Tab-separated table of C-alpha atoms and ligand atoms in Angstrom:
chain	number	residue	atom	x	y	z
A	24	ILE	CA	-17.926	-14.180	44.387
A	25	ALA	CA	-14.262	-14.246	43.353
A	26	LEU	CA	-12.801	-14.039	39.866
A	27	GLN	CA	-9.081	-14.508	39.385
A	28	ASN	CA	-7.469	-13.620	36.028
A	29	VAL	CA	-10.532	-14.675	34.055
A	30	HIS	CA	-10.371	-14.756	30.258
A	31	LYS	CA	-13.021	-15.745	27.740
A	32	VAL	CA	-12.080	-16.189	24.107
A	33	TYR	CA	-14.578	-16.874	21.302
A	34	ASN	CA	-12.964	-17.859	17.976
A	35	ASP	CA	-9.639	-16.126	18.732
A	36	ARG	CA	-11.533	-13.039	19.892
A	37	VAL	CA	-10.881	-11.981	23.496
A	38	VAL	CA	-14.257	-11.047	24.977
A	39	VAL	CA	-13.254	-10.932	28.651
A	40	ASN	CA	-9.646	-9.955	29.212
A	41	ASP	CA	-7.991	-10.747	32.532
A	42	LEU	CA	-10.832	-9.910	34.918
A	43	THR	CA	-10.078	-10.091	38.629
A	44	LEU	CA	-12.592	-8.996	41.243
A	45	THR	CA	-14.152	-9.975	44.544
A	46	ILE	CA	-17.691	-9.340	45.738
A	47	ALA	CA	-18.386	-9.665	49.460
A	48	PRO	CA	-21.518	-11.281	50.939
A	49	GLY	CA	-24.320	-8.737	51.215
A	50	GLU	CA	-22.934	-6.444	48.543
A	51	VAL	CA	-24.835	-5.011	45.566
A	52	PHE	CA	-22.329	-4.978	42.751
A	53	GLY	CA	-22.933	-3.220	39.421
A	54	LEU	CA	-21.049	-4.348	36.342
A	55	LEU	CA	-21.085	-1.321	34.052
A	56	GLY	CA	-20.098	-1.054	30.417
A	57	PRO	CA	-21.368	-0.383	26.875
A	58	ASN	CA	-22.898	-3.064	24.643
A	59	GLY	CA	-20.314	-5.674	23.748
A	60	ALA	CA	-18.148	-5.015	26.817
A	61	GLY	CA	-18.512	-8.625	27.961
A	62	LYS	CA	-21.015	-8.193	30.803
A	63	SER	CA	-23.389	-10.954	29.716
A	64	THR	CA	-20.488	-13.288	29.011
A	65	THR	CA	-19.190	-12.645	32.527
A	66	ILE	CA	-22.613	-13.424	34.031
A	67	ARG	CA	-22.838	-16.575	31.899
A	68	MET	CA	-19.500	-17.745	33.299
A	69	LEU	CA	-20.511	-16.915	36.876
A	70	THR	CA	-23.761	-18.848	36.497
A	71	THR	CA	-22.109	-21.952	34.915
A	72	LEU	CA	-23.708	-21.449	31.489
A	73	THR	CA	-20.318	-21.149	29.794
A	74	GLN	CA	-16.812	-21.948	31.002
A	75	PRO	CA	-13.930	-19.497	31.278
A	76	THR	CA	-11.152	-20.082	28.753
A	77	GLN	CA	-8.676	-19.346	31.513
A	78	GLY	CA	-8.771	-18.259	35.158
A	79	GLU	CA	-10.676	-19.271	38.276
A	80	ILE	CA	-14.189	-18.409	39.398
A	81	VAL	CA	-15.661	-19.174	42.810
A	82	VAL	CA	-19.340	-18.456	43.522
A	83	ALA	CA	-20.836	-19.014	46.991
A	84	GLY	CA	-17.754	-21.056	47.857
A	85	TYR	CA	-17.997	-23.374	44.822
A	86	ASP	CA	-15.750	-23.533	41.768
A	87	VAL	CA	-17.969	-22.911	38.726
A	88	VAL	CA	-16.176	-25.502	36.573
A	89	GLN	CA	-15.613	-28.225	39.197
A	90	GLN	CA	-18.807	-27.818	41.241
A	91	PRO	CA	-21.512	-26.374	38.980
A	92	TYR	CA	-24.381	-28.005	40.934
A	93	GLY	CA	-23.123	-26.453	44.164
A	94	VAL	CA	-23.205	-23.076	42.445
A	95	LYS	CA	-26.650	-23.610	40.906
A	96	LYS	CA	-28.277	-24.336	44.263
A	97	GLN	CA	-27.039	-21.057	45.694
A	98	ILE	CA	-27.845	-18.666	42.856
A	99	GLY	CA	-30.866	-17.076	41.255
A	100	VAL	CA	-30.544	-15.821	37.697
A	101	VAL	CA	-32.544	-13.306	35.661
A	102	LEU	CA	-31.131	-13.138	32.156
A	103	GLN	CA	-31.883	-10.494	29.541
A	104	GLN	CA	-34.051	-12.589	27.264
A	105	THR	CA	-37.440	-13.605	28.590
A	106	SER	CA	-36.872	-17.083	29.944
A	107	VAL	CA	-40.267	-17.775	31.467
A	108	ASP	CA	-42.532	-20.133	29.521
A	109	LEU	CA	-45.093	-18.014	27.681
A	110	ASP	CA	-47.537	-20.919	27.185
A	111	LEU	CA	-47.723	-21.735	30.882
A	112	THR	CA	-49.529	-19.754	33.539
A	113	VAL	CA	-47.738	-17.659	36.122
A	114	TRP	CA	-48.286	-20.347	38.766
A	115	GLU	CA	-47.214	-23.176	36.419
A	116	ASN	CA	-43.901	-21.419	35.759
A	117	MET	CA	-43.286	-21.141	39.496
A	118	GLU	CA	-44.429	-24.711	40.158
A	119	PHE	CA	-42.097	-26.090	37.474
A	120	HIS	CA	-39.105	-24.224	38.870
A	121	GLY	CA	-39.986	-25.282	42.433
A	122	ARG	CA	-40.121	-28.945	41.399
A	123	MET	CA	-36.829	-28.670	39.527
A	124	HIS	CA	-35.315	-27.516	42.803
A	125	HIS	CA	-37.017	-30.364	44.729
A	126	LEU	CA	-38.943	-28.034	47.026
A	127	PRO	CA	-41.506	-30.187	48.890
A	128	ASN	CA	-45.176	-29.300	49.333
A	129	PRO	CA	-46.815	-27.618	51.228
A	130	TYR	CA	-43.663	-25.467	51.608
A	131	ARG	CA	-43.469	-25.037	47.812
A	132	GLN	CA	-46.980	-23.561	47.556
A	133	LYS	CA	-46.317	-21.254	50.483
A	134	GLU	CA	-43.140	-19.979	48.877
A	135	ILE	CA	-44.797	-19.562	45.462
A	136	ASP	CA	-47.516	-17.446	47.093
A	137	ARG	CA	-44.965	-15.466	49.053
A	138	TRP	CA	-42.781	-14.529	46.081
A	139	LEU	CA	-45.667	-13.854	43.713
A	140	ASP	CA	-47.059	-11.462	46.316
A	141	TYR	CA	-43.611	-9.935	46.775
A	142	VAL	CA	-43.469	-8.921	43.107
A	143	GLU	CA	-47.188	-8.049	43.083
A	144	LEU	CA	-48.309	-10.822	40.753
A	145	GLY	CA	-50.467	-12.755	43.220
A	146	ASP	CA	-53.671	-11.839	41.374
A	147	ARG	CA	-52.247	-12.968	37.980
A	148	ARG	CA	-51.294	-16.491	39.016
A	149	LYS	CA	-53.876	-18.153	36.756
A	150	ASP	CA	-53.024	-16.044	33.702
A	151	LEU	CA	-50.925	-17.275	30.793
A	152	VAL	CA	-47.554	-15.547	30.816
A	153	LYS	CA	-48.014	-14.415	27.206
A	154	THR	CA	-50.826	-12.141	28.416
A	155	LEU	CA	-48.541	-10.254	30.847
A	156	SER	CA	-46.812	-6.929	30.169
A	157	GLY	CA	-43.021	-6.735	29.811
A	158	GLY	CA	-42.602	-5.428	33.343
A	159	MET	CA	-44.769	-8.217	34.763
A	160	LYS	CA	-42.748	-10.866	32.909
A	161	ARG	CA	-39.561	-9.406	34.343
A	162	ARG	CA	-41.065	-9.456	37.848
A	163	LEU	CA	-42.154	-13.063	37.346
A	164	GLN	CA	-38.591	-13.955	36.388
A	165	ILE	CA	-37.386	-12.365	39.607
A	166	ALA	CA	-39.981	-14.224	41.699
A	167	ARG	CA	-38.935	-17.479	40.050
A	168	ALA	CA	-35.242	-16.731	40.615
A	169	LEU	CA	-35.974	-16.237	44.326
A	170	LEU	CA	-38.150	-19.309	44.872
A	171	HIS	CA	-35.355	-21.622	46.022
A	172	ARG	CA	-33.971	-18.914	48.339
A	173	PRO	CA	-30.620	-18.316	46.655
A	174	LYS	CA	-27.786	-16.560	48.445
A	175	ILE	CA	-26.791	-14.624	45.346
A	176	LEU	CA	-28.995	-13.035	42.702
A	177	PHE	CA	-27.688	-12.271	39.194
A	178	LEU	CA	-29.580	-9.751	37.089
A	179	ASP	CA	-28.543	-8.991	33.509
A	180	GLU	CA	-29.893	-5.571	32.468
A	181	PRO	CA	-32.919	-5.857	34.775
A	182	THR	CA	-34.572	-2.568	33.849
A	183	VAL	CA	-34.065	-2.476	30.076
A	184	GLY	CA	-37.255	-1.703	28.187
A	185	LEU	CA	-39.320	-0.889	31.250
A	186	ASP	CA	-41.231	2.324	31.869
A	187	PRO	CA	-39.941	4.640	34.628
A	188	GLN	CA	-42.594	3.584	37.140
A	189	THR	CA	-41.935	-0.131	36.682
A	190	ARG	CA	-38.211	0.527	36.743
A	191	ARG	CA	-38.484	2.349	40.063
A	192	ARG	CA	-40.533	-0.481	41.553
A	193	LEU	CA	-37.901	-2.961	40.354
A	194	TRP	CA	-35.100	-0.982	42.017
A	195	GLU	CA	-37.144	-0.991	45.225
A	196	ILE	CA	-37.468	-4.767	45.031
A	197	ILE	CA	-33.726	-5.154	44.409
A	198	ARG	CA	-32.843	-2.843	47.283
A	199	GLY	CA	-35.293	-4.633	49.585
A	200	LEU	CA	-33.742	-8.015	48.803
A	201	ASN	CA	-30.304	-6.622	49.528
A	202	GLN	CA	-31.493	-5.233	52.852
A	203	GLN	CA	-32.604	-8.760	53.702
A	204	GLY	CA	-28.990	-9.844	53.181
A	205	MET	CA	-28.940	-11.078	49.605
A	206	THR	CA	-25.800	-10.548	47.534
A	207	ILE	CA	-26.687	-9.060	44.166
A	208	LEU	CA	-24.732	-8.680	40.950
A	209	LEU	CA	-26.359	-6.731	38.183
A	210	THR	CA	-25.277	-5.349	34.851
A	211	THR	CA	-26.325	-2.131	33.194
A	212	HIS	CA	-24.999	0.351	30.673
B	478	LIG	P1	-22.432	-7.112	26.880
B	478	LIG	O1	-23.312	-7.988	27.712
B	478	LIG	O2	-21.507	-6.270	27.707
B	478	LIG	O3	-23.193	-6.306	25.884
B	478	LIG	P2	-21.551	-9.608	25.681
B	478	LIG	O4	-20.939	-10.396	26.756
B	478	LIG	O5	-22.950	-9.947	25.270
B	478	LIG	O6	-21.442	-8.060	26.043
B	478	LIG	O7	-20.663	-9.719	24.376
B	478	LIG	C1	-19.269	-9.430	24.372
B	478	LIG	C2	-18.688	-9.831	23.031
B	478	LIG	O8	-18.664	-11.254	22.952
B	478	LIG	C3	-19.452	-9.323	21.835
B	478	LIG	O9	-18.547	-8.883	20.874
B	478	LIG	C4	-20.199	-10.555	21.370
B	478	LIG	O10	-20.392	-10.525	19.970
B	478	LIG	C5	-19.251	-11.681	21.743
B	478	LIG	N1	-19.964	-12.939	22.021
B	478	LIG	C6	-20.873	-13.143	23.015
B	478	LIG	N2	-21.329	-14.412	23.025
B	478	LIG	C7	-20.699	-15.039	21.985
B	478	LIG	C8	-20.729	-16.377	21.440
B	478	LIG	N3	-21.506	-17.322	21.995
B	478	LIG	N4	-19.934	-16.642	20.388
B	478	LIG	C9	-19.141	-15.702	19.844
B	478	LIG	N5	-19.067	-14.430	20.295
B	478	LIG	C10	-19.824	-14.090	21.341
């Protein structure tokens, strides 16, 4: 991940001011700062959801403005707001994401099983997501973000609102993924 003199301006207001940084493959990088510092905006630019006003961003070798689909294939994203579909089951959420990424069966089912087990949700696969606890929803979002085997995982405030036990388990998962070679960028205050 490489950012070169990145600026983001919303209505004449500078939200990200001349950010330059490089993150090496295999690194866990923490973006720290208080509310309003521009962390989420930075993640949104890195994940192609919004464009920088100025500056260059390369993620997994792809320019985020010129080659957004190249970027999207290589990244997994867990944003702050719950982005799983509450009216679908755990499995349906995974299945939908797997199809969006054109993962073929039977590989897709194998991977869904693998990642649901990894985040300890294998026994909830038939349950509607709205019946899960906050920590389970967050873990489902992580499993979904990992389904297409991204090289880089982005996590925006991954442990906010979770109890200490769930938070610890989440840090274990994050550390484990990094030990398997995944590059991780996360934000926290
Ligand atoms: P953080 O994630 O560090 O809390 P954000 O990136 O969410 O910070 O926000 C940084 C600043 O950008 C805030 O002042 C916020 O109000 C502003 N901002 C974020 N998104 C938008 C938007 N879509 N339009 C206008 N202002 C925005």
